[in-house]
Coordinates of C-alpha atoms and ligand atoms in Angstrom, one line a residue:
X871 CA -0.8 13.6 -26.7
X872 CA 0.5 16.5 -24.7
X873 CA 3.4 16.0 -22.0
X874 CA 0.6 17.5 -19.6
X875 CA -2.5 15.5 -20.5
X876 CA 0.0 12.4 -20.3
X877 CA 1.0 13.8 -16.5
X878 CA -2.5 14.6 -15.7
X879 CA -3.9 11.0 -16.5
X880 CA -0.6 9.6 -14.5
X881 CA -2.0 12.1 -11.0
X882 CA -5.4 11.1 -11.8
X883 CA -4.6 7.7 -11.5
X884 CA -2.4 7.8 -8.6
X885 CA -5.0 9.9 -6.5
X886 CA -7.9 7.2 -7.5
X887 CA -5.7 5.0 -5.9
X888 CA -4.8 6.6 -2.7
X889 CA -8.6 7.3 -2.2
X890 CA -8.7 3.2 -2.5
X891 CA -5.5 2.4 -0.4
X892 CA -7.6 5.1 2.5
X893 CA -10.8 3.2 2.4
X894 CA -9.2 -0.2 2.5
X895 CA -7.1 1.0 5.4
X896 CA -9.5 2.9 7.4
X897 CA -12.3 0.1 6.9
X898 CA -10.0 -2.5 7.5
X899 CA -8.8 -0.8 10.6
X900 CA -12.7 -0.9 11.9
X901 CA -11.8 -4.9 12.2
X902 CA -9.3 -4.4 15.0
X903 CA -12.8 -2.8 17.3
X904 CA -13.9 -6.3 18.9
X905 CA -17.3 -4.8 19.3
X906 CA -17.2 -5.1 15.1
X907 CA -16.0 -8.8 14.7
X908 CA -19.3 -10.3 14.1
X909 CA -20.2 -8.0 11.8
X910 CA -16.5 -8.5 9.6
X911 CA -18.7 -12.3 9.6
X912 CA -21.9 -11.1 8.2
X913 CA -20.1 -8.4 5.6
X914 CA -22.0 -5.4 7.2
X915 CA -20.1 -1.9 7.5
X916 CA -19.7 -0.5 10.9
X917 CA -21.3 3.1 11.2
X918 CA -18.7 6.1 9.8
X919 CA -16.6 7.9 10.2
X920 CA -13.9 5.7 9.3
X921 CA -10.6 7.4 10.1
X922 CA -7.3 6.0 8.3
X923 CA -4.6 5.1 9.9
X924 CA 0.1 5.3 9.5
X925 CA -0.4 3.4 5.8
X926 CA -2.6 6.7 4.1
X927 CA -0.8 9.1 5.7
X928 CA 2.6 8.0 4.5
X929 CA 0.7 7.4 1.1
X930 CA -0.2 11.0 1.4
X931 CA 3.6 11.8 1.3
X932 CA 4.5 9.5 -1.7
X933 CA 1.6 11.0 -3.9
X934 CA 2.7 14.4 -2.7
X935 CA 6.0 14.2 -3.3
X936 CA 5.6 12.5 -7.1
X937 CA 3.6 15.5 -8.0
X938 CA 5.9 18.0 -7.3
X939 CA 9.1 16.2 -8.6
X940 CA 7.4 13.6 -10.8
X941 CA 9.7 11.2 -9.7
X942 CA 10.9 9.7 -6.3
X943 CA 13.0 12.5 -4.7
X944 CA 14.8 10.5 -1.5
X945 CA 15.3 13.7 0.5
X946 CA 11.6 15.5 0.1
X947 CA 9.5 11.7 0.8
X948 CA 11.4 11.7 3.9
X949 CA 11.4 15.1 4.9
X950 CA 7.4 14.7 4.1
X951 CA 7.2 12.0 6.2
X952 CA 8.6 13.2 9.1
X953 CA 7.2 16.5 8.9
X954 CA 3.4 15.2 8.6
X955 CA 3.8 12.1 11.3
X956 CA 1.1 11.9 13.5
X957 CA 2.1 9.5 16.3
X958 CA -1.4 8.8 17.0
X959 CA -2.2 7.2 13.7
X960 CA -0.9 3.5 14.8
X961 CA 2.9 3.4 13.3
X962 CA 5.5 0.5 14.5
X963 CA 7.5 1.8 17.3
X964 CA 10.9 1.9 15.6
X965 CA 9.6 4.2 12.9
X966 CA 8.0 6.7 15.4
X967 CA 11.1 7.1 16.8
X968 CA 13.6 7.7 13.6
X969 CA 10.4 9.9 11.7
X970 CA 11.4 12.0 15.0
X971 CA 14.5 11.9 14.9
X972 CA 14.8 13.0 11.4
X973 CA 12.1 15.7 12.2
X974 CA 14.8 16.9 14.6
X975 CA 17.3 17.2 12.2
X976 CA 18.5 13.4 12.0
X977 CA 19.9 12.0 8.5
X978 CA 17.3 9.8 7.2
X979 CA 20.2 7.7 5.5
X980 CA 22.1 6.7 8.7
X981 CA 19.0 6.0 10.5
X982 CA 17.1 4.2 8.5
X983 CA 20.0 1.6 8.1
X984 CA 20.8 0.9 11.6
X985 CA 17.2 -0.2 12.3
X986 CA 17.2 -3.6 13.3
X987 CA 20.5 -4.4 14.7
X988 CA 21.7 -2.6 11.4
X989 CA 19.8 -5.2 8.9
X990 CA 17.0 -2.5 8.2
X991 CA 13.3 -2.6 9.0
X992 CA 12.0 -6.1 7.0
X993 CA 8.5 -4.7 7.9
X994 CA 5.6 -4.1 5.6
X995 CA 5.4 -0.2 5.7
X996 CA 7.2 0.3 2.5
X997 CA 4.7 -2.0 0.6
X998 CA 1.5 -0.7 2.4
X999 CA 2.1 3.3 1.1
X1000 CA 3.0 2.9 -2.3
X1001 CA 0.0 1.2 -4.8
X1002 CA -0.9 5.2 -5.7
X1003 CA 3.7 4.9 -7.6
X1004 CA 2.1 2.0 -9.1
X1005 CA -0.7 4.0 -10.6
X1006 CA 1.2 6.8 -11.4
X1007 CA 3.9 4.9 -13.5
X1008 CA 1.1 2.6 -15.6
X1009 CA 2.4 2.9 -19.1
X1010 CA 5.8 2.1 -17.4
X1011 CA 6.1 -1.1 -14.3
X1012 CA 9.7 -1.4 -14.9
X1013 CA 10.0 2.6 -13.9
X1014 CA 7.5 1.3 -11.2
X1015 CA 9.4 -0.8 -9.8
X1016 CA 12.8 0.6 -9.5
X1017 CA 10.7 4.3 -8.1
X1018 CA 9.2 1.8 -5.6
X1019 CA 12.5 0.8 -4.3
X1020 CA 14.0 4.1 -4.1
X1021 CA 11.4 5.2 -2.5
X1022 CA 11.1 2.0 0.4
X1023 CA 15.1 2.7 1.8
X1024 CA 14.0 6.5 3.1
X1025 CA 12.6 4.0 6.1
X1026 CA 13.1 -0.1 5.6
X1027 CA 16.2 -1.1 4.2
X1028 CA 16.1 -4.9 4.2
X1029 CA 16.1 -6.9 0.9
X1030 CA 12.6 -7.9 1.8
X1031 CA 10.7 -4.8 2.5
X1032 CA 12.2 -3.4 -0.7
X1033 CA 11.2 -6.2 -2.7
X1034 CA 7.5 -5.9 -1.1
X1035 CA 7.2 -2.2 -2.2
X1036 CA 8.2 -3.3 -5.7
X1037 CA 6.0 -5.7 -5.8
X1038 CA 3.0 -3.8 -5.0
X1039 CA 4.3 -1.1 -7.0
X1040 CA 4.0 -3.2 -9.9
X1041 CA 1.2 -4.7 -9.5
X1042 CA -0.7 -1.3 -9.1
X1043 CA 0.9 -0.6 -12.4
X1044 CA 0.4 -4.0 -14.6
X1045 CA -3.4 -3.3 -13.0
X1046 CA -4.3 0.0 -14.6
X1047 CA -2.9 -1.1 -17.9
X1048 CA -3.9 1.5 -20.2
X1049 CA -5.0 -1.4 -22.7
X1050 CA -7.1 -3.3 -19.9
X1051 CA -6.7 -5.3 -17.0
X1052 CA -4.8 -8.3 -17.0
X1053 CA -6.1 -11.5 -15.7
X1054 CA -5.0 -12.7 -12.1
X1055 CA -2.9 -15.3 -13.7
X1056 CA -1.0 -12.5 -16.2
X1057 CA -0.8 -9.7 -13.3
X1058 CA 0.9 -12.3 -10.7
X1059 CA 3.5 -13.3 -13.7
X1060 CA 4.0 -9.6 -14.8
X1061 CA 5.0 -8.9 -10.9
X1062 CA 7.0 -11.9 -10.4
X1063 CA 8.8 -11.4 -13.6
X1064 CA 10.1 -7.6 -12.3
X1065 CA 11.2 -8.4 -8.8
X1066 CA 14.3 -10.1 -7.7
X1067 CA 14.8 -13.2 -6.1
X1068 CA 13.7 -13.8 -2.2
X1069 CA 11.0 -14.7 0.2
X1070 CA 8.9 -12.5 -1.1
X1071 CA 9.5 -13.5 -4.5
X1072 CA 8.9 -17.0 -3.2
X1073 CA 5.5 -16.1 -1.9
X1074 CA 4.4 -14.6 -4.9
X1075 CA 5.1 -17.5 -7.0
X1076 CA 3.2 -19.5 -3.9
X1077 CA 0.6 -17.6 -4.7
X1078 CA 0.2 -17.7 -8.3
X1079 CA -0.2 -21.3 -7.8
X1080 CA -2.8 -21.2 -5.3
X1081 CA -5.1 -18.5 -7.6
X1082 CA -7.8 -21.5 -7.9
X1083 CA -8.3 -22.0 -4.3
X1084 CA -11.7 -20.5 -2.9
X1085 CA -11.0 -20.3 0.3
X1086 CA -9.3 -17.5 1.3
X1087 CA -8.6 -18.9 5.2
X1088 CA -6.4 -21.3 3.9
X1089 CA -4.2 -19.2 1.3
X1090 CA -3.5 -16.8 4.4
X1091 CA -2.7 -19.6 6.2
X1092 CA -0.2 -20.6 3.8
X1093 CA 0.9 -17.4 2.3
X1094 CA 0.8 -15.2 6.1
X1095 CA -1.6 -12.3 6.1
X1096 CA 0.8 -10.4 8.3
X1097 CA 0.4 -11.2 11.7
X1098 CA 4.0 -11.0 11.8
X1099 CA 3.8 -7.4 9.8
X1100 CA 6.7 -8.4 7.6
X1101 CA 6.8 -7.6 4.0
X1102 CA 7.1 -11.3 3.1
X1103 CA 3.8 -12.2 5.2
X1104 CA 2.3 -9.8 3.8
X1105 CA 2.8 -8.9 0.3
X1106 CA 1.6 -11.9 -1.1
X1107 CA -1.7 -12.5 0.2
X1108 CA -2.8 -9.2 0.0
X1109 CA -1.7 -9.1 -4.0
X1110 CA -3.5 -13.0 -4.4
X1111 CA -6.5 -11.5 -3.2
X1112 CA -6.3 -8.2 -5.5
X1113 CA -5.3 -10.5 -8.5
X1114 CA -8.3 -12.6 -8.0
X1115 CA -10.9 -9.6 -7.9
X1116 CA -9.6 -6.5 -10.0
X1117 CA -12.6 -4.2 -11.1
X1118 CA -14.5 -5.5 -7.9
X1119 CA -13.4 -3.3 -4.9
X1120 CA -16.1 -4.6 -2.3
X1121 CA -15.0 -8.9 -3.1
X1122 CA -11.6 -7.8 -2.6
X1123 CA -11.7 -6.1 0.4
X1124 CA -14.1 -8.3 1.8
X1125 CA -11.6 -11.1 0.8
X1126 CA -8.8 -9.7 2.2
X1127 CA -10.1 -8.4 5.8
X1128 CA -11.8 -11.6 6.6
X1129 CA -9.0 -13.7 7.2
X1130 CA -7.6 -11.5 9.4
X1131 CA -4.0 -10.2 10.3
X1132 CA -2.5 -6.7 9.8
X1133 CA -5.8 -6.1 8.1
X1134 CA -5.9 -2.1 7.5
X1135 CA -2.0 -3.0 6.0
X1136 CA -3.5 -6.0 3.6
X1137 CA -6.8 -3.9 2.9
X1138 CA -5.0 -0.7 2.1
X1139 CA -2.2 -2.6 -0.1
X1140 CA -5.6 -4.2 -2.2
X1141 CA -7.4 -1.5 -2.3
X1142 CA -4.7 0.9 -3.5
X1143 CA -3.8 -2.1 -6.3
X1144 CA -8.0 -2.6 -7.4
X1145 CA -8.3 1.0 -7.7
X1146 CA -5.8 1.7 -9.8
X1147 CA -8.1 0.5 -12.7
X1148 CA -10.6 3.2 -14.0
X1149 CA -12.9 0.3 -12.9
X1150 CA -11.9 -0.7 -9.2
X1151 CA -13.6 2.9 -7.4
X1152 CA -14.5 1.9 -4.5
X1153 CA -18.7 2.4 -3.9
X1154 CA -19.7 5.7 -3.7
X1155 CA -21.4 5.2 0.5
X1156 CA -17.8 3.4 1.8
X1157 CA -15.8 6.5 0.1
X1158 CA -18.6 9.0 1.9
X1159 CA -17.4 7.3 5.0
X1160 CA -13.5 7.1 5.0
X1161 CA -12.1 10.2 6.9
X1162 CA -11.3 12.8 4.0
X1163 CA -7.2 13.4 2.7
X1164 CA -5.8 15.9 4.2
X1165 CA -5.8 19.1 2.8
X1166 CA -2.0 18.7 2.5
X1167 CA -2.1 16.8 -0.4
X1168 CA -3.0 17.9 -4.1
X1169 CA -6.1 17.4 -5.5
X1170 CA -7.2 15.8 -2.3
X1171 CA -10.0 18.8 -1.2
X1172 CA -12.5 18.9 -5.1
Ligands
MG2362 MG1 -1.8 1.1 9.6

């Protein structure tokens, strides 16, 4: 194997999953119209174009930025994300204002830690960008995990949003194991085996218990689907859900949108996990109808 067919499959991967982390979040976005509620019920699509929303855009940056430094370089994801924020695409107040700030010439470091009082953002935005890390690192988690984490304190600096990026991180990567996927049961022990100790953590091993419950209602109930859009009521329900349905993008994100929440953050954390596996694409018709990546990134215009 060449060093560049070995760095080829790792983009290939990582872009298959951005294109799954931009349906989940553009469809799932769809779910906040309340003209489309019934027909989240009934499983029906609403009619295209789908247009994605904060969580592809900063994706965008993360896949950008791994394929010209093949690794997490601090500086250029933050840089990237500042320079390509577009306010109108549904980002949490506090990081509208610092991805200004640092457009305007603001240090990234300083502002990114006195979020919050100075704990850091505890939110879910580090988690909900970075399945297509996950992808790219397969034949490595461990590497996936501690990219993931570099990567999450360019914006949320809390113990909790960090251990939700790594989480996802690795999941995406235990998913598009090279030598098959891994049942739900093994890919919620991989990821609870490489992150540290705290809520999130907790929720995780929550949710490994709860893998034989049907009914997805009461698992969000239990786990949080983020209605409170922090990493710890999030994380966890939307990885239950992808553990449960890997190679099957439509159960998944079916799964995951109906119970509601922060559902184009849940939907695009799934969907960026599922289709990291050669076999999670999502259909061909839901693809046609997700807005297109921008030209911006690599790869992204066939
Ligand atoms: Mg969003």
């Amino acid at each position: 194997m060449t060093a560049d067919s070995s760095l080829d499959r790792r983009f290939d991967r990582a872009l298959a999953s951005l294109r799954g982390l931009s349906v989940g979040d553009a469809l799932g976005s769809q779910f906040f119209v309340p003209a489309h509620y019934p027909l989240l019920k009934r499983r029906e699509l609403p009619d295209g174009p789908w247009q994605w929303t904060d969580d592809t855009e900063m994706a965008c940056s993360v896949l950008a930025v791994l394929a010209r430094h093949e690794r997490i370089d601090q500086d250029a994801l933050a840089m990237s994300f500042a320079q390509h924020h577009d306010f109108d695409r549904g980002y949490g107040p506090a990081v509208n204002r610092m991805l200004r700030l640092i457009r305007e010439g603001g240090d990234w470091r300083e502002l990114a830690a006195a979020l919050f009082q100075g704990q850091g953002s505890w939110g879910n935005g580090a988690a909900m960008r970075i399945a297509p890390l996950g992808a790219w690192y397969a034949d490595d988690p461990e590497q996936a995990t501690h990219q993931a984490e570099i990567s999450a304190y360019t914006t949320h600096q809390h113990r909790e949003a960090v251990v939700g990026a790594m989480a996802v991180a690795a999941a995406a990567a235990l998913a598009a194991d090279p030598a098959g996927p891994p049942t739900p049961e093994k890919l919620l022990d991989g990821v609870i085996a490489l992150v540290p100790r705290s809520a999130v953590g907790a929720g995780l091993r929550r949710a490994r218990d709860m893998l034989d419950y049907g009914d997805a209602g009461t698992v969000a109930a239990v786990l949080g689907s983020g209605r409170r859009t922090s990493a710890h009521d999030t994380v966890p329900f939307a990885l239950w859900s992808a553990a449960r349905g890997l190679g099957d993008f439509e159960r998944v994100f079916w799964t995951t949108a109906q119970v509601g929440g922060d559902v184009d953050t849940t939907c695009a954390i799934a969907g960026g996990v599922v289709a990291a596996a050669a076999d999670g694409t999502p259909p061909a018709d839901w693809l046609r109808q997700t807005e297109a990546l921008p030209e911006w990134v690599p790869g992204a215009v066939a």
